[in-house]
mmCIF file of C-alpha atoms in Angstrom:
data_model
loop_
_atom_site.group_PDB
_atom_site.id
_atom_site.type_symbol
_atom_site.label_atom_id
_atom_site.label_comp_id
_atom_site.label_asym_id
_atom_site.label_seq_id
_atom_site.Cartn_x
_atom_site.Cartn_y
_atom_site.Cartn_z
ATOM 1 C CA MET A 1 -0.110 0.196 -0.123
ATOM 2 C CA SER A 2 1.287 3.486 -1.026
ATOM 3 C CA LYS A 3 1.892 5.782 1.942
ATOM 4 C CA LYS A 4 0.412 8.498 0.441
ATOM 5 C CA CYS A 5 -2.758 10.285 0.524
ATOM 6 C CA GLU A 6 -4.571 10.400 -2.752
ATOM 7 C CA LEU A 7 -6.387 13.381 -1.859
ATOM 8 C CA THR A 8 -4.396 15.607 0.002
ATOM 9 C CA GLY A 9 -1.084 14.595 -1.550
ATOM 10 C CA LYS A 10 0.628 13.982 2.234
ATOM 11 C CA ARG A 11 3.365 11.691 2.384
ATOM 12 C CA PRO A 12 6.248 10.652 4.394
ATOM 13 C CA LEU A 13 8.761 12.973 6.324
ATOM 14 C CA LYS A 14 12.064 12.410 7.413
ATOM 15 C CA GLY A 15 13.678 13.599 10.151
ATOM 16 C CA HIS A 16 15.898 12.764 13.021
ATOM 17 C CA LYS A 17 14.817 10.980 16.811
ATOM 18 C CA VAL A 18 16.639 12.702 19.234
ATOM 19 C CA SER A 19 17.973 11.451 22.047
ATOM 20 C CA HIS A 20 17.752 12.969 25.799
ATOM 21 C CA ALA A 21 21.951 13.102 25.028
ATOM 22 C CA ASN A 22 21.123 14.645 21.714
ATOM 23 C CA ASN A 23 21.853 11.914 20.044
ATOM 24 C CA LYS A 24 20.805 11.877 15.880
ATOM 25 C CA THR A 25 19.380 8.780 14.212
ATOM 26 C CA LYS A 26 17.377 9.211 11.031
ATOM 27 C CA ARG A 27 13.540 7.995 11.242
ATOM 28 C CA ARG A 28 10.501 8.402 8.986
ATOM 29 C CA PHE A 29 7.308 10.445 9.932
ATOM 30 C CA LEU A 30 4.269 8.450 8.886
ATOM 31 C CA PRO A 31 0.773 10.286 7.338
ATOM 32 C CA CYS A 32 -1.998 8.593 9.066
ATOM 33 C CA ILE A 33 -3.440 6.680 6.266
ATOM 34 C CA LYS A 34 -6.408 4.597 5.859
ATOM 35 C CA LYS A 35 -8.557 2.827 2.943
ATOM 36 C CA VAL A 36 -11.870 4.332 2.787
ATOM 37 C CA SER A 37 -14.568 3.673 0.601
ATOM 38 C CA PHE A 38 -17.036 7.090 -0.436
ATOM 39 C CA LYS A 39 -20.092 7.231 -2.066
ATOM 40 C CA SER A 40 -20.550 9.444 -5.230
ATOM 41 C CA LYS A 41 -24.012 10.754 -5.697
ATOM 42 C CA LEU A 42 -23.696 12.411 -8.681
ATOM 43 C CA LEU A 43 -21.949 9.288 -10.335
ATOM 44 C CA ASN A 44 -23.920 6.951 -8.365
ATOM 45 C CA LYS A 45 -20.648 4.581 -7.528
ATOM 46 C CA LYS A 46 -18.270 3.601 -4.726
ATOM 47 C CA LEU A 47 -14.764 4.765 -4.049
ATOM 48 C CA LYS A 48 -12.116 2.924 -2.580
ATOM 49 C CA ILE A 49 -9.546 5.616 -1.529
ATOM 50 C CA THR A 50 -6.362 5.902 0.197
ATOM 51 C CA VAL A 51 -7.261 9.022 2.078
ATOM 52 C CA SER A 52 -5.350 10.845 5.740
ATOM 53 C CA ASN A 53 -7.634 11.621 8.444
ATOM 54 C CA ALA A 54 -7.067 15.473 7.740
ATOM 55 C CA ALA A 55 -8.576 14.598 4.553
ATOM 56 C CA MET A 56 -11.297 12.435 6.236
ATOM 57 C CA ARG A 57 -12.181 15.569 8.415
ATOM 58 C CA SER A 58 -11.965 18.284 5.300
ATOM 59 C CA ILE A 59 -14.558 15.812 3.445
ATOM 60 C CA ASP A 60 -16.662 16.109 6.463
ATOM 61 C CA LYS A 61 -16.690 19.663 6.803
ATOM 62 C CA LYS A 62 -17.243 20.432 2.860
ATOM 63 C CA GLY A 63 -20.440 18.134 3.518
ATOM 64 C CA SER A 64 -19.848 15.480 0.707
ATOM 65 C CA PHE A 65 -17.561 13.734 -0.883
ATOM 66 C CA ASP A 66 -18.964 15.469 -4.357
ATOM 67 C CA GLN A 67 -18.604 18.787 -2.612
ATOM 68 C CA PHE A 68 -15.235 18.225 -1.397
ATOM 69 C CA MET A 69 -13.866 17.336 -5.078
ATOM 70 C CA LYS A 70 -15.373 20.342 -6.659
ATOM 71 C CA THR A 71 -13.286 22.684 -4.239
ATOM 72 C CA VAL A 72 -10.171 21.203 -4.039
ATOM 73 C CA LYS A 73 -6.761 21.696 -6.307
ATOM 74 C CA SER A 74 -6.337 19.609 -8.778
ATOM 75 C CA GLU A 75 -2.556 19.564 -8.462
ATOM 76 C CA ASN A 76 -2.757 17.741 -5.005
ATOM 77 C CA LEU A 77 -5.140 14.924 -6.719
ATOM 78 C CA SER A 78 -3.683 11.540 -8.122
ATOM 79 C CA ILE A 79 -4.114 10.795 -11.249
ATOM 80 C CA ARG A 80 -7.110 8.562 -10.507
ATOM 81 C CA LEU A 81 -8.940 11.054 -8.979
ATOM 82 C CA LYS A 82 -8.603 13.796 -11.516
ATOM 83 C CA LYS A 83 -10.552 11.936 -13.937
ATOM 84 C CA ILE A 84 -13.409 11.791 -11.465
ATOM 85 C CA LYS A 85 -13.119 15.244 -10.575
ATOM 86 C CA LYS A 86 -13.728 16.127 -14.276
ATOM 87 C CA SER A 87 -17.087 13.522 -14.479
ATOM 88 C CA ILE A 88 -18.044 14.956 -11.728
ATOM 89 C CA ILE A 89 -17.783 18.626 -12.408
ATOM 90 C CA GLN A 90 -19.347 17.620 -15.985
ATOM 91 C CA LYS A 91 -22.368 15.732 -14.294
ATOM 92 C CA SER A 92 -23.086 18.632 -11.788
ATOM 93 C CA ALA A 93 -23.558 21.738 -14.397
#
């Protein structure tokens, strides 16, 4: 499973684990990512997407998956979701 959010583009960060003695060892900060299925009312189908918790909260704030897809920037979306966004915008117009 990819460690990247398909909606927000969040991916792992690199950094150091710093001990009390100030010893630094390399580590990765992984985003909290889940596989979630969303229902698109305009397209009448379910979509299974890898999403971060921050993206889940954003979708809840907008009200629905379709509303979120209309307002999100395309540069953050995966290639598959860019096509879905285009079809959602065409259906709503």
